């Protein structure tokens, strides 16, 4: 694919995310009202999602907790618990929700298809107990009808654009509950302006370099690291980023083995590392001590000039890795050249949404590059082709054609 194709694809994708966010936020006041009513007296909010939607709903809960000071709990289960209850997958969310349904004031769910069995079971439980549901779904939203609450539809069946719109709209709505933040309309316009300000030409160069590096690492069985040295909302974006590269990038591509992905430490590892070494740089540098030359490293950072990021960069460079840096603050250009990309000035939660979009762009271009190894048409793909390569058809979410 030519450099122009990457840049044009980035421009088309970011534009469509902006359209989806604007569509969703026509009902943003309703979502804010639901959240406000549920949390007015310290109410309990629970949230559920599968795959990338898991990171999306947890990001919103994190924002409600840190921004508005609300006593919400992370309703998602640990991987160990999920594995233990896998044989009861349909009820995996409904069972823990049922135990304290009388105390729950709002349930937030995210599902692009709106038809995931475990999500639908939780929504039915809420309907039976008259608990309001804020349901973020793809398409027009007619596939889900909670008895009380709001079906907040993205207006598109494109899975990844839907996920980006969901994360953006939900975190903008959650921020509106913080008395120190701007009202939703002002935040909405500021974010849409930031989206339009993304340098898609530079992003295209970043994507081209990253696609070649990731595809080569997958073919050569080299490790791919996705790390967020400073934590915060970017850590959840990093989790989603790693999920995309591990599962979605090779999805549907013949004879591609699962990539070797190293991501941010698990809760068990993180608590152990920080207990012994409270310096945030320690954990990332410890992970990078296992890196080998030509391994690929993605660092998600708030400030590229911050000490923690600089130490992580030094560790990645010392190992001879192919380093890619995504950040918001710091120098506009660096020695990393096209392997460095600065995102627009937005708050920490909005930054996570922008980083998620970059991950989705990379997921599609990588899948196209891997498919070309088996006679696919990657060399001749157009931006329109890449826009049509979302995961929804592969997961039978929709057969609605996409337009550019």
Coordinates of C-alpha atoms in Angstrom, one line a residue:
X1 CA 0.0 0.0 0.0
X2 CA 1.3 3.5 -0.9
X3 CA 1.8 6.2 1.8
X4 CA -1.1 8.1 0.3
X5 CA -3.4 5.1 1.0
X6 CA -2.5 5.0 4.7
X7 CA -3.1 8.8 5.0
X8 CA -6.4 8.7 3.1
X9 CA -7.6 5.7 5.1
X10 CA -6.7 7.5 8.4
X11 CA -8.6 10.6 7.2
X12 CA -11.7 8.6 6.2
X13 CA -11.7 6.6 9.4
X14 CA -11.3 9.6 11.7
X15 CA -14.0 11.5 9.8
X16 CA -16.4 8.6 10.2
X17 CA -15.7 8.4 14.0
X18 CA -16.5 12.1 14.2
X19 CA -19.8 11.6 12.4
X20 CA -20.7 8.7 14.7
X21 CA -19.8 10.6 17.9
X22 CA -21.9 13.6 16.7
X23 CA -24.9 11.2 16.0
X24 CA -24.6 9.6 19.4
X25 CA -24.4 13.0 21.2
X26 CA -27.7 14.1 19.8
X27 CA -29.0 12.0 22.7
X28 CA -26.1 12.9 25.0
X29 CA -28.3 14.9 27.4
X30 CA -30.5 11.8 28.0
X31 CA -27.4 9.7 28.8
X32 CA -26.2 12.4 31.2
X33 CA -29.6 12.6 32.9
X34 CA -29.6 8.8 33.4
X35 CA -26.1 8.9 35.0
X36 CA -26.9 11.9 37.1
X37 CA -30.2 10.4 38.4
X38 CA -28.4 7.0 39.2
X39 CA -25.5 8.6 41.0
X40 CA -27.3 11.6 42.7
X41 CA -27.2 10.0 46.2
X42 CA -24.1 7.8 45.7
X43 CA -26.0 5.2 43.8
X44 CA -24.4 2.0 42.5
X45 CA -23.5 1.8 38.8
X46 CA -22.6 -1.6 37.3
X47 CA -21.2 -2.0 33.7
X48 CA -20.6 -5.0 31.4
X49 CA -19.0 -5.6 28.0
X50 CA -17.2 -8.3 26.1
X51 CA -13.8 -7.9 24.3
X52 CA -13.0 -4.3 23.6
X53 CA -16.3 -3.2 25.1
X54 CA -14.9 -4.4 28.5
X55 CA -12.3 -1.7 28.4
X56 CA -14.8 0.9 27.2
X57 CA -17.2 0.4 30.1
X58 CA -14.4 0.2 32.7
X59 CA -13.0 3.5 31.4
X60 CA -16.4 5.2 32.0
X61 CA -16.5 3.7 35.6
X62 CA -13.0 4.9 36.2
X63 CA -14.0 8.4 35.1
X64 CA -17.1 8.5 37.3
X65 CA -14.9 7.4 40.2
X66 CA -11.9 9.7 39.7
X67 CA -13.7 12.7 38.2
X68 CA -17.0 12.9 40.0
X69 CA -15.9 11.0 43.1
X70 CA -18.7 8.5 42.8
X71 CA -18.5 5.2 44.7
X72 CA -18.8 3.0 41.6
X73 CA -17.3 -0.5 41.4
X74 CA -15.6 -2.2 38.5
X75 CA -18.2 -4.7 37.6
X76 CA -15.9 -6.7 35.2
X77 CA -14.5 -10.0 36.4
X78 CA -10.9 -11.0 36.5
X79 CA -9.7 -13.4 33.7
X80 CA -9.5 -16.2 36.3
X81 CA -13.1 -15.7 37.3
X82 CA -14.2 -15.6 33.7
X83 CA -12.4 -18.8 32.9
X84 CA -13.8 -20.5 35.9
X85 CA -17.4 -19.6 34.9
X86 CA -16.9 -20.1 31.1
X87 CA -19.2 -23.1 31.1
X88 CA -22.0 -20.8 32.3
X89 CA -21.1 -18.0 29.8
X90 CA -24.7 -16.9 29.2
X91 CA -25.2 -16.1 32.8
X92 CA -21.7 -14.9 33.6
X93 CA -22.8 -11.2 34.1
X94 CA -26.4 -11.8 35.3
X95 CA -25.3 -14.1 38.2
X96 CA -23.2 -11.5 40.1
X97 CA -25.6 -8.7 39.1
X98 CA -28.5 -10.7 40.6
X99 CA -26.8 -10.9 44.0
X100 CA -27.2 -7.1 44.6
X101 CA -29.8 -6.1 42.0
X102 CA -31.8 -4.4 44.7
X103 CA -28.9 -1.9 45.4
X104 CA -28.1 -1.2 41.7
X105 CA -29.3 2.2 40.3
X106 CA -28.1 1.8 36.8
X107 CA -26.5 -0.8 34.5
X108 CA -24.3 0.2 31.6
X109 CA -23.7 -2.3 28.8
X110 CA -21.8 -2.0 25.6
X111 CA -22.3 -4.4 22.7
X112 CA -21.9 -3.5 19.1
X113 CA -24.1 -6.4 18.0
X114 CA -26.6 -5.9 20.8
X115 CA -27.1 -9.6 20.7
X116 CA -24.4 -11.1 22.9
X117 CA -26.0 -13.7 25.0
X118 CA -24.5 -12.7 28.4
X119 CA -25.3 -9.0 27.8
X120 CA -28.9 -9.8 26.8
X121 CA -29.3 -11.9 29.9
X122 CA -28.1 -9.1 32.1
X123 CA -30.5 -6.6 30.4
X124 CA -33.4 -9.0 30.9
X125 CA -32.6 -9.3 34.6
X126 CA -32.7 -5.5 34.8
X127 CA -36.0 -5.3 33.0
X128 CA -37.5 -7.9 35.4
X129 CA -36.3 -5.7 38.4
X130 CA -37.0 -2.3 36.8
X131 CA -33.4 -1.3 36.9
X132 CA -32.6 1.3 34.2
X133 CA -30.1 0.3 31.5
X134 CA -27.8 2.6 29.5
X135 CA -27.2 0.3 26.5
X136 CA -24.6 1.3 23.9
X137 CA -25.1 -0.6 20.7
X138 CA -24.2 -0.5 17.0
X139 CA -26.6 0.1 14.2
X140 CA -29.9 1.8 14.8
X141 CA -30.4 0.2 18.2
X142 CA -33.6 -1.7 17.4
X143 CA -32.0 -5.0 18.3
X144 CA -32.2 -4.2 22.0
X145 CA -35.2 -2.8 24.0
X146 CA -34.5 -2.4 27.7
X147 CA -37.7 -1.8 29.7
X148 CA -36.3 1.4 31.3
X149 CA -33.4 3.6 30.3
X150 CA -31.8 4.4 26.9
X151 CA -30.6 2.5 23.9
X152 CA -27.7 4.7 22.8
X153 CA -27.0 3.7 19.2
X154 CA -23.9 4.5 17.1
X155 CA -25.8 4.7 13.8
X156 CA -23.2 2.5 12.1
X157 CA -22.7 -1.2 11.9
X158 CA -18.9 -0.9 11.6
X159 CA -17.7 -2.6 14.7
X160 CA -14.6 -0.5 15.3
X161 CA -16.0 2.8 14.5
X162 CA -18.9 1.9 16.8
X163 CA -16.4 1.1 19.6
X164 CA -14.6 4.4 19.2
X165 CA -17.9 6.4 19.2
X166 CA -19.1 4.5 22.3
X167 CA -15.9 5.2 24.3
X168 CA -15.9 8.8 23.2
X169 CA -19.6 9.5 23.9
X170 CA -19.7 7.6 27.2
X171 CA -16.6 9.3 28.6
X172 CA -17.8 12.7 27.5
X173 CA -21.2 12.0 29.2
X174 CA -19.4 10.7 32.4
X175 CA -17.3 13.9 32.5
X176 CA -20.4 16.0 32.6
X177 CA -21.1 14.7 36.1
X178 CA -17.9 16.3 37.3
X179 CA -18.8 19.8 38.7
X180 CA -15.4 21.1 37.7
X181 CA -15.8 20.1 34.0
X182 CA -17.4 22.0 31.2
X183 CA -21.0 21.2 30.1
X184 CA -21.4 18.4 27.6
X185 CA -22.1 20.6 24.5
X186 CA -18.8 22.5 25.1
X187 CA -16.8 19.3 25.6
X188 CA -18.4 17.7 22.6
X189 CA -17.4 20.5 20.3
X190 CA -13.9 20.6 21.8
X191 CA -13.4 16.9 21.2
X192 CA -14.8 17.0 17.6
X193 CA -12.4 19.8 16.9
X194 CA -9.6 17.7 18.2
X195 CA -10.6 14.8 15.9
X196 CA -10.6 17.1 12.9
X197 CA -7.2 18.4 14.0
X198 CA -5.5 14.9 13.8
X199 CA -2.6 15.2 11.4
X200 CA -3.7 12.3 9.1
X201 CA -0.7 12.7 6.9
X202 CA 1.7 12.1 9.8
X203 CA -0.6 9.4 11.1
X204 CA -0.5 7.7 7.7
X205 CA 3.3 7.6 7.9
X206 CA 3.1 6.2 11.5
X207 CA 0.6 3.5 10.3
X208 CA 2.7 2.4 7.4
X209 CA 5.8 1.9 9.6
X210 CA 3.8 0.2 12.3
X211 CA 2.0 -2.1 9.9
X212 CA 5.2 -3.3 8.3
X213 CA 6.8 -3.8 11.8
X214 CA 3.8 -5.7 13.3
X215 CA 3.2 -7.9 10.2
X216 CA 6.9 -8.8 10.1
X217 CA 6.9 -9.5 13.9
X218 CA 3.8 -11.8 13.5
X219 CA 5.4 -13.6 10.5
X220 CA 8.8 -14.0 12.3
X221 CA 7.4 -14.9 15.7
X222 CA 8.9 -11.9 17.4
X223 CA 7.3 -10.3 20.4
X224 CA 5.1 -7.2 20.3
X225 CA 4.9 -5.1 23.4
X226 CA 2.0 -2.7 24.1
X227 CA 2.8 -0.7 27.3
X228 CA 1.5 2.4 29.1
X229 CA 4.3 3.6 31.4
X230 CA 2.1 6.1 33.3
X231 CA -1.1 4.1 33.7
X232 CA -4.4 6.0 34.0
X233 CA -7.1 5.8 31.2
X234 CA -4.4 5.0 28.6
X235 CA -3.7 1.7 30.4
X236 CA -7.3 0.6 29.4
X237 CA -6.7 1.8 25.9
X238 CA -3.4 -0.2 25.9
X239 CA -5.4 -3.3 27.0
X240 CA -7.7 -2.8 24.0
X241 CA -4.7 -2.1 21.7
X242 CA -3.1 -5.4 22.8
X243 CA -6.5 -7.2 22.3
X244 CA -6.8 -5.8 18.8
X245 CA -3.3 -7.0 17.8
X246 CA -3.6 -10.4 19.5
X247 CA -7.1 -11.3 18.3
X248 CA -8.5 -9.0 15.7
X249 CA -5.5 -8.3 13.4
X250 CA -5.2 -12.0 12.4
X251 CA -8.9 -12.8 12.5
X252 CA -10.0 -14.6 9.4
X253 CA -6.5 -14.7 7.9
X254 CA -5.5 -18.2 6.9
X255 CA -2.4 -19.9 8.5
X256 CA -1.5 -17.0 10.8
X257 CA -0.5 -18.1 14.3
X258 CA -1.6 -16.1 17.3
X259 CA 0.9 -13.2 17.8
X260 CA 3.2 -13.0 20.8
X261 CA 1.9 -10.0 22.6
X262 CA 3.3 -8.6 25.9
X263 CA 1.0 -6.0 27.4
X264 CA 0.7 -4.1 30.7
X265 CA 1.0 -6.4 33.8
X266 CA -1.9 -8.2 35.2
X267 CA -3.5 -7.0 38.5
X268 CA -1.5 -9.6 40.4
X269 CA 1.8 -8.6 38.7
X270 CA 1.1 -4.9 39.0
X271 CA 0.2 -5.0 42.7
X272 CA 3.4 -7.1 43.4
X273 CA 5.6 -4.8 41.4
X274 CA 4.3 -1.6 42.9
X275 CA 4.4 -3.1 46.4
X276 CA 8.1 -3.7 46.0
X277 CA 9.0 -0.9 43.6
X278 CA 6.7 2.1 43.8
X279 CA 8.4 3.8 40.8
X280 CA 6.0 3.4 37.8
X281 CA 9.0 3.1 35.4
X282 CA 10.2 0.0 37.1
X283 CA 7.4 -2.3 35.9
X284 CA 7.7 -1.3 32.2
X285 CA 11.5 -1.4 32.3
X286 CA 11.3 -4.8 33.9
X287 CA 9.1 -6.1 31.1
X288 CA 11.3 -4.6 28.4
X289 CA 14.4 -6.3 29.9
X290 CA 13.1 -9.4 28.1
X291 CA 12.9 -7.7 24.7
X292 CA 15.2 -8.7 21.8
X293 CA 16.4 -6.8 18.7
X294 CA 13.6 -6.3 16.2
X295 CA 10.9 -6.9 18.7
X296 CA 8.1 -4.3 18.3
X297 CA 7.3 -1.9 21.2
X298 CA 4.3 0.4 21.4
X299 CA 4.5 3.0 24.2
X300 CA 1.3 4.9 25.0
X301 CA 2.2 8.1 26.9
X302 CA 0.7 11.3 28.1
X303 CA 4.0 13.2 28.0
X304 CA 6.9 11.9 25.9
X305 CA 9.3 14.1 27.8
X306 CA 8.2 12.7 31.2
X307 CA 10.7 10.8 33.2
X308 CA 8.8 7.5 33.2
X309 CA 8.4 7.6 29.4
X310 CA 12.0 8.6 28.9
X311 CA 13.2 5.6 30.9
X312 CA 10.9 3.3 29.0
X313 CA 12.1 4.7 25.7
X314 CA 15.7 4.2 26.8
X315 CA 15.0 0.6 27.8
X316 CA 13.3 -0.2 24.4
X317 CA 16.2 1.5 22.5
X318 CA 18.8 -0.3 24.5
X319 CA 17.2 -3.6 23.5
X320 CA 17.3 -2.7 19.8
X321 CA 13.6 -2.9 19.4
X322 CA 11.4 -1.2 16.7
X323 CA 9.9 1.5 18.9
X324 CA 6.6 3.3 18.3
X325 CA 5.5 6.1 20.6
X326 CA 2.0 7.6 20.8
X327 CA 1.7 10.6 23.0
X328 CA -0.1 13.9 23.6
X329 CA 2.5 16.2 25.2
X330 CA 6.2 16.7 24.5
X331 CA 8.0 17.6 21.3
X332 CA 6.0 17.8 18.1
X333 CA 8.8 16.0 16.3
X334 CA 11.5 13.7 17.6
X335 CA 14.4 11.5 16.5
X336 CA 11.8 8.7 16.2
X337 CA 10.6 10.2 12.9
X338 CA 7.5 8.3 11.6
X339 CA 7.7 6.0 14.5
X340 CA 6.5 8.8 16.8
X341 CA 3.0 10.4 16.6
X342 CA 1.6 13.2 18.7
X343 CA -2.2 13.2 19.2
X344 CA -4.1 16.5 19.7
X345 CA -4.5 18.2 23.0
X346 CA -7.4 16.6 24.8
X347 CA -8.0 15.4 28.4
X348 CA -6.7 12.0 29.6
X349 CA -9.9 10.1 28.9
X350 CA -10.4 11.6 25.4
X351 CA -6.8 10.8 24.7
X352 CA -7.6 7.1 25.4
X353 CA -10.4 7.3 22.8
X354 CA -8.0 8.7 20.2
X355 CA -5.4 6.0 21.0
X356 CA -8.0 3.4 20.6
X357 CA -8.8 4.7 17.1
X358 CA -5.1 4.4 16.2
X359 CA -5.2 0.8 17.4
X360 CA -8.2 0.1 15.2
X361 CA -6.6 1.6 12.2
X362 CA -3.5 -0.5 12.7
X363 CA -5.6 -3.6 13.2
X364 CA -7.2 -3.2 9.8
X365 CA -4.0 -2.4 7.9
X366 CA -2.1 -5.3 9.6
X367 CA -4.9 -7.7 8.7
X368 CA -4.7 -6.5 5.1
X369 CA -0.9 -7.0 5.0
X370 CA -1.2 -10.5 6.5
X371 CA -3.9 -11.4 4.0
X372 CA -1.6 -10.4 1.2
X373 CA 0.8 -13.1 2.2
X374 CA -1.8 -15.6 1.0
X375 CA -2.6 -13.9 -2.3
X376 CA -4.7 -11.1 -0.9
X377 CA -4.9 -7.7 -2.6
X378 CA -3.2 -5.6 0.0
X379 CA -0.9 -3.9 -2.5
X380 CA -3.9 -2.6 -4.5
X381 CA -6.2 -1.8 -1.6
X382 CA -7.9 1.6 -1.6
X383 CA -9.0 3.6 1.5
X384 CA -12.6 2.5 0.6
X385 CA -11.5 -1.1 0.7
X386 CA -9.9 -0.7 4.1
X387 CA -13.0 1.1 5.4
X388 CA -15.0 -1.9 4.4
X389 CA -12.7 -4.4 6.3
X390 CA -14.3 -4.0 9.7
X391 CA -14.8 -7.1 11.8
X392 CA -18.6 -7.0 11.8
X393 CA -19.0 -9.2 8.7
X394 CA -16.5 -11.7 10.1
X395 CA -18.5 -11.9 13.3
X396 CA -21.8 -11.9 11.5
X397 CA -22.9 -8.8 13.2
X398 CA -24.3 -7.2 10.0
X399 CA -24.3 -7.5 6.3
X400 CA -25.0 -3.8 5.8
X401 CA -22.5 -2.3 3.3
X402 CA -20.3 0.5 4.5
X403 CA -19.9 3.7 2.6
X404 CA -16.9 6.1 2.4

